[in-house]
XYZ file of C-alpha atoms in Angstrom:
695
model
C 14.531 -19.680 -29.978
C 13.226 -16.897 -32.212
C 15.639 -14.117 -33.078
C 14.322 -10.636 -33.835
C 16.375 -8.344 -36.065
C 16.340 -4.675 -36.954
C 18.479 -2.650 -39.352
C 19.438 0.931 -40.181
C 20.875 1.873 -43.559
C 22.503 4.688 -45.450
C 24.373 4.685 -48.721
C 27.606 4.216 -46.747
C 26.765 1.625 -44.102
C 24.360 -0.827 -42.484
C 23.880 -1.520 -38.791
C 22.001 -4.641 -37.655
C 20.634 -5.341 -34.183
C 19.513 -8.823 -33.159
C 18.055 -10.185 -29.927
C 16.341 -13.239 -28.537
C 15.081 -14.647 -25.262
C 13.759 -11.304 -24.054
C 17.243 -9.916 -23.563
C 18.938 -6.765 -24.811
C 19.881 -6.959 -28.485
C 23.443 -6.993 -29.764
C 24.948 -5.220 -32.751
C 25.628 -8.240 -34.943
C 26.750 -6.255 -37.980
C 28.123 -2.778 -38.623
C 29.902 -2.140 -41.871
C 29.485 -1.835 -45.626
C 25.856 -1.716 -46.869
C 24.055 -5.054 -46.944
C 21.599 -6.031 -49.697
C 18.100 -4.864 -48.900
C 16.635 -8.357 -49.165
C 19.263 -10.258 -47.176
C 18.192 -12.558 -44.343
C 19.105 -10.740 -41.130
C 18.366 -13.852 -39.092
C 21.009 -15.727 -41.029
C 23.497 -12.933 -40.303
C 22.675 -13.076 -36.594
C 23.095 -16.863 -36.606
C 26.395 -16.584 -38.467
C 27.766 -14.359 -35.709
C 27.360 -17.087 -33.053
C 30.713 -18.115 -31.550
C 31.802 -21.603 -30.597
C 32.461 -22.735 -27.018
C 35.572 -24.630 -25.966
C 37.515 -25.576 -22.873
C 38.048 -23.099 -20.057
C 34.872 -21.183 -20.904
C 31.315 -20.916 -19.653
C 28.889 -23.220 -21.428
C 27.637 -20.300 -23.543
C 29.072 -16.940 -24.558
C 27.642 -14.050 -22.497
C 26.210 -11.535 -24.928
C 28.156 -8.473 -25.992
C 24.911 -6.515 -26.000
C 24.307 -2.790 -26.417
C 24.702 -2.639 -22.604
C 26.776 -5.645 -21.480
C 25.620 -6.875 -18.061
C 27.867 -8.114 -15.255
C 24.982 -10.179 -13.885
C 24.945 -12.237 -17.103
C 28.539 -13.375 -16.604
C 29.955 -10.916 -19.142
C 33.762 -11.106 -18.730
C 34.541 -7.528 -19.730
C 33.634 -3.968 -18.869
C 29.851 -3.726 -18.260
C 27.831 -0.951 -19.880
C 26.179 0.144 -16.631
C 27.517 0.407 -13.060
C 25.117 1.431 -10.281
C 24.923 1.570 -6.515
C 21.909 2.269 -4.358
C 21.771 5.411 -2.226
C 23.545 3.571 0.614
C 26.403 2.527 -1.654
C 25.475 -1.138 -2.232
C 26.330 -2.418 -5.715
C 23.338 -3.090 -7.974
C 23.522 -5.579 -10.816
C 20.617 -4.951 -13.194
C 19.120 -7.804 -15.234
C 17.545 -5.899 -18.112
C 14.636 -7.535 -19.935
C 13.658 -6.284 -23.375
C 10.289 -4.553 -23.349
C 9.954 -3.315 -26.921
C 11.796 -1.987 -29.954
C 10.230 0.928 -31.787
C 11.403 0.802 -35.396
C 11.222 3.656 -37.901
C 12.887 3.991 -41.273
C 15.903 5.844 -39.900
C 15.648 5.295 -36.134
C 15.360 2.556 -33.511
C 14.394 2.903 -29.864
C 15.161 -0.032 -27.582
C 13.339 -0.160 -24.229
C 14.232 -2.520 -21.395
C 13.830 -2.721 -17.656
C 14.479 -4.526 -14.402
C 11.253 -4.583 -12.343
C 13.006 -6.020 -9.297
C 15.132 -2.926 -8.721
C 12.757 -0.492 -10.430
C 15.015 0.456 -13.339
C 14.241 1.352 -16.936
C 16.769 1.595 -19.778
C 16.327 3.207 -23.206
C 18.798 3.136 -26.102
C 18.335 5.232 -29.220
C 19.851 4.760 -32.673
C 19.363 7.160 -35.598
C 21.015 7.288 -38.997
C 21.409 10.323 -41.233
C 21.169 9.299 -44.868
C 22.916 12.479 -46.077
C 25.815 12.821 -43.647
C 26.195 9.034 -43.139
C 26.536 9.432 -39.381
C 24.773 7.313 -36.778
C 23.780 8.961 -33.495
C 23.550 6.697 -30.437
C 22.503 7.502 -26.881
C 21.317 5.734 -23.731
C 19.393 6.765 -20.643
C 18.125 5.223 -17.425
C 15.292 5.994 -15.004
C 15.094 4.595 -11.496
C 12.206 4.506 -9.036
C 14.642 5.139 -6.187
C 17.726 7.401 -6.227
C 20.888 5.600 -7.324
C 24.562 6.462 -7.554
C 25.654 6.251 -11.173
C 29.271 5.183 -11.589
C 29.107 4.465 -15.322
C 26.638 4.519 -18.200
C 27.874 3.768 -21.713
C 26.200 4.919 -24.875
C 25.009 1.862 -26.841
C 28.022 -0.406 -27.106
C 29.448 -1.357 -30.478
C 31.678 -4.282 -31.417
C 35.071 -3.375 -32.814
C 36.286 -5.093 -35.991
C 38.409 -8.224 -35.847
C 40.382 -7.359 -38.987
C 42.058 -4.404 -37.324
C 45.525 -4.202 -35.851
C 45.358 -0.843 -34.096
C 43.230 2.033 -32.927
C 43.843 5.753 -33.317
C 42.897 8.112 -30.513
C 43.802 11.723 -29.858
C 46.000 13.250 -27.185
C 47.687 16.640 -26.972
C 48.679 19.565 -24.811
C 48.399 23.321 -24.753
C 49.793 24.722 -28.065
C 50.216 21.116 -29.218
C 46.685 19.795 -29.675
C 45.395 16.904 -31.780
C 48.247 14.420 -31.647
C 47.229 11.064 -33.060
C 48.189 7.988 -31.047
C 48.246 4.544 -32.610
C 47.835 1.692 -30.124
C 47.887 -1.985 -31.127
C 44.933 -4.105 -30.165
C 45.857 -6.586 -27.454
C 44.147 -8.534 -24.697
C 42.689 -6.178 -22.110
C 41.550 -2.564 -22.047
C 42.733 0.605 -23.701
C 41.127 3.239 -21.446
C 41.153 6.986 -22.005
C 39.503 9.211 -19.409
C 39.343 13.006 -19.371
C 38.953 14.075 -15.744
C 39.755 17.790 -15.996
C 36.105 18.846 -16.246
C 36.258 19.597 -19.956
C 36.933 17.668 -23.157
C 40.588 18.605 -22.699
C 43.710 19.245 -24.742
C 44.824 15.823 -23.560
C 41.767 13.750 -24.452
C 39.754 14.797 -27.501
C 36.658 12.510 -27.334
C 37.273 10.700 -30.600
C 38.494 7.350 -31.879
C 39.234 5.872 -35.294
C 39.552 2.102 -35.709
C 41.152 1.426 -39.112
C 40.862 -1.910 -40.821
C 44.090 -3.716 -41.600
C 46.074 -1.735 -44.176
C 43.750 1.275 -44.197
C 45.241 4.645 -45.144
C 43.829 8.134 -45.357
C 42.389 7.349 -48.777
C 41.663 3.608 -48.875
C 40.419 0.741 -46.739
C 37.806 0.239 -44.031
C 37.609 2.514 -40.989
C 35.225 3.059 -38.077
C 34.902 6.496 -36.464
C 33.600 7.587 -33.028
C 33.001 11.075 -31.591
C 31.395 11.558 -28.150
C 29.536 14.863 -27.865
C 30.105 15.892 -24.250
C 32.112 18.821 -22.886
C 32.592 17.697 -19.305
C 35.089 14.902 -19.672
C 34.573 11.478 -21.188
C 35.623 7.884 -20.749
C 36.549 5.601 -23.633
C 36.980 1.858 -23.271
C 38.345 -0.201 -26.158
C 38.513 -3.765 -24.905
C 39.569 -7.121 -26.285
C 37.965 -9.965 -24.336
C 39.719 -13.276 -23.576
C 37.616 -14.943 -26.296
C 38.850 -12.382 -28.853
C 35.727 -10.283 -29.182
C 36.220 -6.521 -29.031
C 33.999 -3.713 -27.784
C 34.089 0.095 -27.758
C 32.323 2.118 -25.075
C 31.952 5.876 -24.624
C 30.291 7.789 -21.806
C 30.777 10.592 -19.305
C 33.908 10.398 -17.185
C 33.127 7.831 -14.502
C 31.819 9.013 -11.149
C 30.971 12.552 -12.303
C 27.377 12.343 -11.088
C 28.214 13.419 -7.548
C 24.764 12.921 -6.003
C 22.118 10.196 -6.278
C 19.901 10.509 -9.371
C 16.638 9.067 -10.591
C 17.454 9.806 -14.227
C 20.682 9.948 -16.214
C 21.629 9.993 -19.877
C 24.699 9.795 -22.038
C 25.590 12.441 -24.549
C 25.148 11.614 -28.238
C 27.783 9.263 -29.602
C 28.396 9.967 -33.292
C 29.728 6.997 -35.263
C 30.347 6.232 -38.904
C 31.804 3.502 -41.123
C 33.936 4.208 -44.177
C 35.090 2.183 -47.159
C 37.305 5.078 -48.278
C 39.894 5.040 -45.513
C 40.128 7.537 -42.694
C 38.910 10.275 -45.036
C 35.509 8.619 -45.275
C 35.071 8.967 -41.511
C 36.501 12.491 -41.595
C 34.214 13.829 -44.313
C 31.134 12.259 -42.678
C 31.961 13.942 -39.362
C 32.734 17.243 -41.136
C 29.334 17.236 -42.884
C 27.449 16.214 -39.761
C 29.061 18.802 -37.484
C 28.588 21.598 -40.033
C 25.070 20.741 -41.216
C 23.436 18.993 -38.240
C 25.193 20.015 -35.017
C 26.180 23.665 -35.448
C 23.267 26.111 -35.399
C 24.235 29.102 -37.518
C 22.775 32.526 -36.573
C 22.930 33.603 -40.231
C 23.550 30.556 -42.465
C 23.524 32.653 -45.612
C 26.299 34.963 -44.391
C 29.797 34.282 -45.743
C 32.316 33.471 -43.029
C 33.906 36.866 -42.275
C 37.651 37.390 -42.178
C 38.420 37.675 -38.486
C 40.739 40.059 -36.626
C 41.578 39.460 -32.942
C 43.636 42.028 -31.059
C 45.064 39.739 -28.332
C 48.587 39.228 -29.661
C 48.757 42.892 -30.662
C 47.978 44.590 -27.323
C 47.300 41.923 -24.663
C 45.913 43.811 -21.598
C 47.208 47.238 -22.685
C 44.025 48.762 -24.122
C 44.096 52.258 -25.564
C 41.133 53.392 -27.662
C 43.182 55.466 -30.116
C 45.641 52.633 -30.630
C 42.869 50.075 -31.088
C 41.206 52.316 -33.676
C 44.481 52.522 -35.594
C 44.872 48.745 -35.458
C 41.300 48.267 -36.650
C 41.900 50.616 -39.573
C 44.964 48.697 -40.676
C 43.272 45.320 -40.204
C 40.371 46.475 -42.359
C 42.758 47.610 -45.093
C 44.239 44.088 -45.128
C 40.786 42.578 -45.628
C 39.430 41.929 -42.123
C 35.647 41.980 -41.770
C 35.246 41.405 -38.021
C 37.151 43.032 -35.139
C 37.286 41.134 -31.842
C 38.211 42.940 -28.634
C 39.959 40.372 -26.461
C 40.756 40.160 -22.737
C 41.359 43.390 -20.803
C 38.272 45.610 -21.351
C 36.434 45.002 -18.033
C 36.755 45.507 -14.282
C 40.323 46.586 -13.496
C 41.885 43.976 -15.736
C 45.507 45.007 -16.217
C 46.851 41.461 -15.999
C 45.567 37.936 -15.423
C 45.428 38.212 -11.621
C 42.264 40.256 -11.301
C 38.674 41.081 -12.266
C 37.300 37.882 -13.811
C 33.635 37.952 -12.835
C 33.437 41.762 -12.942
C 31.749 41.999 -16.316
C 31.404 45.751 -16.617
C 33.414 48.150 -18.756
C 36.654 49.548 -17.332
C 36.088 53.337 -17.331
C 39.828 53.980 -16.925
C 40.502 52.479 -20.358
C 37.152 53.323 -21.943
C 36.022 56.648 -20.409
C 33.259 56.945 -23.024
C 32.460 53.247 -22.946
C 32.891 50.904 -25.879
C 30.700 52.928 -28.238
C 33.490 55.037 -29.841
C 35.533 51.934 -30.723
C 32.504 50.002 -31.967
C 31.358 52.954 -34.110
C 34.825 53.215 -35.628
C 34.864 49.485 -36.388
C 31.426 49.731 -38.005
C 32.461 52.780 -40.036
C 35.247 50.601 -41.479
C 32.636 48.063 -42.591
C 33.563 45.497 -39.940
C 31.385 43.853 -37.311
C 32.387 43.811 -33.648
C 33.090 40.935 -31.271
C 34.129 40.760 -27.629
C 35.864 38.351 -25.213
C 34.389 36.804 -22.065
C 35.513 34.093 -19.702
C 32.177 33.560 -17.943
C 32.932 30.331 -16.070
C 35.887 31.767 -14.160
C 36.525 34.208 -11.325
C 39.556 35.840 -9.707
C 39.824 36.018 -5.937
C 40.920 39.588 -6.607
C 37.534 40.787 -7.912
C 34.500 42.578 -6.570
C 32.324 39.639 -7.481
C 34.385 37.137 -5.479
C 34.523 39.447 -2.464
C 30.728 39.674 -2.546
C 30.127 35.972 -3.268
C 33.057 33.743 -2.208
C 30.583 30.855 -1.987
C 30.097 30.986 -5.771
C 33.524 29.448 -6.416
C 33.676 25.713 -7.035
C 35.928 23.624 -4.799
C 37.798 24.198 -1.521
C 39.208 27.569 -0.525
C 42.768 26.173 -0.398
C 42.660 24.702 -3.923
C 45.489 25.079 -6.430
C 44.589 27.935 -8.745
C 45.155 27.953 -12.484
C 46.161 31.183 -14.226
C 45.400 32.895 -10.882
C 41.720 32.025 -11.201
C 39.001 29.756 -9.880
C 35.895 28.210 -11.383
C 32.393 29.526 -10.794
C 29.810 26.933 -9.752
C 27.536 26.923 -12.773
C 25.369 24.233 -11.244
C 24.062 27.141 -9.140
C 21.059 28.927 -10.614
C 22.081 32.149 -8.864
C 25.486 32.106 -10.566
C 23.939 31.437 -13.964
C 21.406 34.239 -13.462
C 24.191 36.680 -12.552
C 26.220 35.789 -15.634
C 23.179 35.887 -17.884
C 22.354 39.396 -16.644
C 25.912 40.777 -16.854
C 26.825 39.270 -20.226
C 23.346 39.991 -21.550
C 23.679 43.664 -20.595
C 26.860 44.010 -22.669
C 25.233 42.283 -25.640
C 22.002 44.275 -25.249
C 23.661 47.686 -24.942
C 26.220 47.293 -27.732
C 26.167 46.192 -31.356
C 28.024 42.935 -30.724
C 27.649 40.073 -33.197
C 30.358 37.762 -31.839
C 31.515 36.426 -28.477
C 34.825 34.692 -27.862
C 33.948 32.437 -24.898
C 37.145 31.386 -23.121
C 37.874 28.736 -20.448
C 41.433 28.969 -19.164
C 41.734 26.533 -16.285
C 40.826 23.009 -15.299
C 38.026 22.282 -12.857
C 39.060 21.415 -9.287
C 37.202 18.119 -9.851
C 35.025 16.767 -12.682
C 31.304 17.380 -12.197
C 28.641 16.645 -14.794
C 26.346 19.245 -13.198
C 28.879 21.964 -14.080
C 28.726 21.028 -17.752
C 24.929 21.002 -17.729
C 25.059 24.467 -16.159
C 27.349 25.751 -18.922
C 24.998 24.339 -21.538
C 22.015 25.987 -19.837
C 23.720 29.390 -19.708
C 24.766 29.192 -23.348
C 21.274 28.110 -24.387
C 19.682 31.028 -22.506
C 22.081 33.581 -23.989
C 21.588 32.231 -27.493
C 17.812 32.371 -27.128
C 18.007 35.979 -25.916
C 20.596 37.040 -28.529
C 20.019 34.740 -31.517
C 22.119 36.777 -33.959
C 25.310 36.552 -31.887
C 27.890 33.991 -32.993
C 29.945 32.293 -30.245
C 33.463 30.895 -30.414
C 34.483 28.122 -28.015
C 38.006 28.683 -26.737
C 39.585 26.827 -23.814
C 43.235 27.865 -23.735
C 42.932 27.047 -27.419
C 41.667 23.519 -28.099
C 40.806 22.446 -24.552
C 37.064 22.130 -25.129
C 36.153 20.927 -28.611
C 33.374 18.381 -29.016
C 29.922 18.009 -30.552
C 28.289 19.039 -27.259
C 29.813 22.510 -27.154
C 29.443 22.807 -30.938
C 25.680 22.415 -30.602
C 25.855 25.819 -28.863
C 28.741 27.565 -30.632
C 29.762 28.229 -34.214
C 33.558 28.362 -34.105
C 36.421 26.780 -32.203
C 39.838 28.174 -31.466
C 41.893 25.127 -32.326
C 45.072 26.156 -30.528
C 46.653 29.143 -28.812
C 49.637 28.523 -31.084
C 49.686 30.777 -34.127
C 52.901 29.105 -35.289
C 52.030 28.153 -38.869
C 54.234 25.043 -38.838
C 52.511 23.767 -35.700
C 49.128 24.786 -37.075
C 49.752 22.879 -40.291
C 49.886 19.622 -38.316
C 47.151 20.487 -35.800
C 44.689 21.446 -38.536
C 45.553 18.357 -40.543
C 44.821 15.973 -37.662
C 41.737 17.872 -36.469
C 40.211 17.509 -39.952
C 39.470 13.892 -39.018
C 36.590 15.333 -36.995
C 36.096 19.055 -37.739
C 34.997 21.028 -40.831
C 36.799 24.110 -42.097
C 33.862 26.459 -41.505
C 34.097 26.245 -37.710
C 37.886 25.990 -37.374
C 39.490 29.353 -36.689
C 43.011 29.864 -38.059
C 44.877 33.155 -37.742
C 47.912 34.822 -39.259
C 50.118 35.387 -36.242
C 53.024 37.762 -35.592
C 56.264 37.509 -37.530
C 57.907 36.037 -34.422
C 55.453 33.551 -32.957
C 54.649 34.336 -29.336
C 54.401 30.662 -28.300
C 57.363 29.162 -30.176
C 59.698 32.052 -30.911
C 59.887 30.871 -34.520
C 60.109 33.473 -37.303
C 58.080 32.482 -40.350
C 57.474 34.101 -43.705
C 54.182 35.811 -44.492
C 53.335 33.376 -47.338
C 53.592 30.452 -44.921
C 51.557 32.178 -42.215
C 48.898 33.456 -44.585
C 48.328 30.283 -46.598
C 48.107 28.075 -43.509
C 45.440 30.431 -42.105
C 43.645 30.284 -45.469
C 43.142 26.538 -45.018
C 40.360 27.148 -42.478
C 38.195 30.050 -41.247
C 40.755 32.756 -41.885
C 41.744 35.524 -39.507
C 44.611 37.727 -38.288
C 46.013 37.957 -34.750
C 49.028 40.233 -34.714
C 49.794 43.920 -34.737
C 49.271 44.941 -38.378
C 51.547 47.916 -37.774
C 54.538 45.535 -37.673
C 54.060 44.456 -41.292
C 56.468 45.463 -43.986
C 55.015 46.688 -47.266
C 55.805 43.339 -48.887
C 54.179 41.402 -46.028
C 51.066 43.573 -46.180
C 50.774 43.054 -49.940
C 51.145 39.292 -49.575
C 48.554 39.095 -46.783
C 46.120 41.277 -48.729
C 46.519 39.063 -51.813
C 46.000 35.797 -49.900
C 43.025 37.244 -48.025
C 41.424 38.334 -51.295
C 41.959 34.820 -52.683
C 40.316 33.315 -49.599
C 37.328 35.644 -49.892
C 36.913 34.736 -53.562
C 36.849 31.031 -52.697
C 35.308 30.877 -49.227
C 31.761 30.119 -50.321
C 32.710 26.747 -51.756
C 35.709 26.070 -49.491
C 33.670 26.428 -46.304
C 31.419 23.635 -47.598
C 34.197 21.553 -49.114
C 35.272 18.145 -47.857
C 38.774 18.054 -46.393
C 40.653 14.960 -47.599
C 43.962 14.230 -45.910
C 46.462 13.107 -48.533
C 48.825 10.154 -48.143
C 52.180 11.836 -48.609
C 55.128 9.501 -49.079
C 57.370 12.231 -47.682
C 56.724 12.501 -43.931
C 57.877 16.128 -43.950
C 55.003 17.096 -46.285
C 51.582 17.594 -44.701
C 49.019 17.821 -47.467
C 45.279 17.921 -47.973
C 42.778 18.415 -50.769
C 39.638 20.440 -50.193
C 37.077 19.197 -52.708
C 33.920 21.141 -53.546
C 30.546 19.515 -52.913
C 29.904 18.835 -56.593
C 33.502 17.732 -57.148
C 34.062 20.202 -59.975
C 36.889 22.041 -58.244
C 39.416 21.555 -55.486
C 42.425 23.134 -53.840
C 45.503 21.302 -52.569
C 47.611 22.642 -49.711
C 50.999 20.931 -49.440
C 53.097 22.266 -46.576
C 56.699 21.358 -45.829
C 57.005 21.125 -42.053
C 60.650 20.026 -42.135
C 63.461 18.667 -44.270
C 63.011 15.578 -46.452
C 65.228 12.504 -46.403
C 65.603 12.640 -50.193
C 66.824 15.492 -52.406
C 63.727 16.151 -54.515
C 60.019 16.250 -53.627
C 58.209 12.968 -54.140
C 55.034 13.019 -56.262
C 51.910 13.798 -54.221
C 48.943 11.507 -55.078
C 45.514 13.138 -54.918
C 42.191 11.552 -53.975
C 38.455 11.956 -54.462
C 38.610 12.686 -58.207
C 36.807 11.035 -61.110
C 39.301 8.682 -62.780
C 38.015 9.364 -66.315
C 37.700 13.129 -65.929
C 40.317 15.644 -67.059
C 41.467 18.275 -64.551
C 43.230 21.580 -65.056
C 45.727 22.328 -62.259
C 47.432 25.630 -61.568
C 49.923 26.719 -58.922
C 48.288 29.621 -57.081
C 51.420 30.898 -55.340
C 53.963 30.505 -58.109
C 55.534 33.794 -57.046
C 56.843 31.933 -53.979
C 59.136 29.696 -56.045
C 62.592 30.278 -54.642
C 66.217 29.341 -55.221
C 65.671 25.708 -54.171
C 63.827 25.082 -57.459
C 66.138 25.176 -60.523
C 64.537 22.610 -62.828
C 61.730 22.408 -65.379
C 58.656 21.459 -63.300
C 55.443 21.595 -65.316
C 53.405 23.296 -62.579
C 56.035 26.001 -62.271
C 55.648 26.838 -65.982
C 51.877 27.182 -65.915
C 48.638 25.222 -65.863
C 48.666 21.472 -66.562
C 45.808 19.206 -67.688
C 45.839 15.642 -66.416
C 43.297 12.825 -65.947
C 41.974 11.962 -62.504
C 43.362 8.429 -62.734
C 46.891 9.782 -63.218
C 46.566 12.332 -60.412
C 45.337 9.699 -57.951
C 47.851 6.997 -58.854
C 51.000 8.848 -59.923
C 50.377 12.226 -58.314
C 51.611 15.745 -59.008
C 55.228 16.865 -59.139
C 55.841 19.836 -56.842
C 58.652 22.355 -57.201
C 61.499 21.940 -54.734
C 61.246 24.280 -51.750
C 62.841 25.022 -48.413
C 61.246 23.803 -45.157
C 58.505 25.951 -43.601
C 56.954 26.731 -46.970
C 53.702 25.698 -48.622
C 52.353 25.117 -52.132
C 48.749 25.878 -53.071
C 47.317 24.260 -56.216
C 43.856 24.942 -57.626
C 42.152 22.300 -59.724
C 39.040 22.302 -61.914
C 37.299 19.523 -63.770
C 37.286 20.291 -67.487
């Protein structure tokens, strides 16, 4: 039987598809680049498994859409019922494969039930990310229970998988689960990506670390809840599937599609996956209103005033924020309707004349006179029962009238064109009538039930607003990190990673999120002296330098700052501004710290000529002195000059003769990556910042 093969290549990886007998092809190889002239047929033949006792007489194919009708013993890639609820079992026959240099389109169908299936594969030679998607069309309406993006085999030489859980003010917690017989299933059913279920997966090869070894990365770009299946079959084969949360198409359809599944292979440990995703999100997914504009230092007034808006007070706060280095002022919740607390007025998107008797213009003019741009908060997808809009349109709310509310609010039905038109008009009027260049788009409760149509409605509304106001940047916030994925990032330019401004918590959250997210889109703010979510009191150097790791901002009352705190924040902000152009395009490499209390990363410039290391101490160490911190991503034969940026923060814990504490040091890349750098001793809840340049 003739076997047909197709391949996609980048500098970092090769993917090979093979098929025969008119059936769907399988991914027979995904990993390190193969020689251009190698025999793909031989590779496909080499992948054939033996048959032994207790099995069928042949191995059912682990194809790009495994089929239950073929005797496949695991999770199928497609689950359908007809409009009356009867289970359908498609038998897909391969129709054609359209092959281009960097893309493949696989077409198949089942004439008996009137179904067509298309899978798409594309590789980006610069970011080293593959984009996979699948879609179906049916002659008759069908109920879609499950559709996986093209299914990939998981590596055999892997002992565990790493997925991401979390909670409010505790996002991006990595979970390591051993491979074993059966299914590891993650499903986000809250109607958004979720604090609990970031749609990502890393499968490390045996012994892989942040900086070395093989690793496979997955990121599903959908904001409405996803399903991940990582399965080990009885015969030992493994598969990974991603798709929308099951059963979220609530009505029969004649067409359905997955979101894009971004995948990448790395020979440089987890960091290879991380830097590929960072590049791809920043350069291919996010659509920047003004790409040439430096990322502005951000000020948000939420943790300064909450709902208590007073124009004179806000002007004073803006003046002080500007003096510290802020370049954008964002007016948060509380400016609209009769919004004095979180029980009222969501949906009433008009200016509160009690708080703003002359409208927003006086505040905006003051902000502009300070040289800052102006941003504003909305929560468009939500409504309060205590609002004029709800009283006029109770039918606009999603779900039953007796539902459990969240934060005293309900969800608007964005599958409704009338609801979307209302929001487009009300939000558009604010953006049209005021010089607004930034919207913080919040989402503070779960859906009453998951519904893919709601997510499509959100996407449509965002797309319409962006087309009408192309210069406005949008931040995705969902009680912090509750909706972060490549789907929402195709329509926004910033994410609020967590509602926690606790710098110790942020140090970890930012570190783990760097597996998938670049610095340029990741907001990080200097919070109040006493953190409002943890009660912890942290020094200004710790707060400021942790914020300087990402897109820097402030979110506290600047009037609380002591003179020393203000000077420190001004100095760190000036440093960030001086370095932001290259840092916002740098690759974030997580460092393998031997000391579990040290969370460290190196941000390496695109050309590799400079870098900055952030090494934060989140707790106490088991040993007395700091262990050396090995770096990564340097040229072994090159010489680097390293200098401690915040040497003024050396305190009483350091009493010895550490070279970095005395001044700049010059060391070869090979030494820095194998032996590492010696850091001065420091108390917990402190951070060291080291700049490096290739000589």
